[in-house]
XYZ file of C-alpha atoms in Angstrom:
95
model
C -31.464 2.156 -15.313
C -31.292 2.543 -11.542
C -28.875 5.119 -10.128
C -27.278 4.923 -6.707
C -27.311 1.135 -6.836
C -25.025 -0.736 -4.461
C -25.168 -4.511 -4.095
C -26.609 -5.573 -0.732
C -23.359 -7.295 0.294
C -21.321 -4.203 -0.557
C -23.864 -1.860 1.014
C -23.434 -3.559 4.376
C -19.629 -3.454 4.033
C -19.720 0.237 3.134
C -22.083 1.096 5.985
C -19.899 -0.760 8.502
C -16.765 0.962 7.231
C -18.439 4.371 7.347
C -19.516 3.764 10.948
C -15.912 2.939 11.861
C -14.717 6.064 10.059
C -17.294 8.114 11.939
C -15.839 6.731 15.178
C -12.318 7.553 14.001
C -13.315 11.156 13.300
C -14.968 11.465 16.718
C -11.733 10.096 18.177
C -9.797 12.755 16.282
C -11.992 15.446 17.798
C -11.276 14.064 21.276
C -7.563 13.935 20.518
C -7.579 17.607 19.542
C -9.683 18.525 22.592
C -7.222 16.650 24.813
C -4.246 18.273 23.046
C -2.716 14.944 22.032
C 0.688 15.177 20.347
C 0.201 16.398 16.768
C 2.079 13.496 15.154
C -0.340 11.049 16.796
C -3.285 13.075 15.458
C -1.749 13.118 11.979
C -1.307 9.344 12.124
C -4.994 8.919 12.940
C -5.959 11.335 10.151
C -3.936 9.192 7.757
C -5.826 6.105 8.939
C -9.193 7.811 8.409
C -8.189 8.924 4.917
C -7.077 5.380 4.035
C -10.401 4.028 5.303
C -12.332 6.525 3.152
C -10.217 5.587 0.142
C -11.118 1.922 0.700
C -14.829 2.830 0.730
C -14.316 4.745 -2.517
C -12.559 1.753 -4.054
C -15.456 -0.542 -3.113
C -17.948 1.890 -4.660
C -15.913 2.325 -7.862
C -15.563 -1.442 -8.256
C -19.287 -1.918 -7.704
C -20.058 0.794 -10.258
C -17.853 -0.834 -12.906
C -19.099 -4.357 -12.230
C -22.752 -3.388 -12.372
C -23.655 -0.014 -13.851
C -20.971 0.190 -16.534
C -21.131 -3.513 -17.415
C -24.938 -3.389 -17.660
C -24.821 -0.379 -19.988
C -22.265 -2.056 -22.234
C -24.141 -5.374 -22.330
C -27.462 -3.677 -23.114
C -25.868 -1.212 -25.521
C -27.652 1.585 -23.677
C -25.643 4.666 -22.819
C -22.301 2.860 -22.701
C -20.366 5.939 -23.828
C -22.121 8.056 -21.208
C -21.323 5.521 -18.461
C -17.684 5.331 -19.526
C -17.404 9.140 -19.430
C -19.129 9.160 -16.044
C -16.711 6.501 -14.763
C -13.693 8.393 -16.076
C -14.848 11.571 -14.316
C -15.479 9.645 -11.088
C -12.012 8.054 -11.190
C -10.406 11.450 -11.842
C -12.242 12.954 -8.852
C -11.351 9.979 -6.691
C -7.681 10.212 -7.657
C -7.765 14.039 -7.532
C -6.317 14.314 -11.052
């Protein structure tokens, strides 16, 4: 079973989102350098966090729809994949 698999359509979405996030973070650095009002910086940090959470959601959905489903359908390592998914969701949700 292939690890690190992301569907081509999702891979492009994720890469585009990560590029935007990278730009947001560079913008945050400029804001700090330029001593922009802290509430404005915090607002932009919140936007970057939300964007990262969306990327995580896309990746989790892709993992469930492909890796976990494939393991269950093939009867190969389904319990392991479910445990792996549970751990990933807990990390993602910071439980």
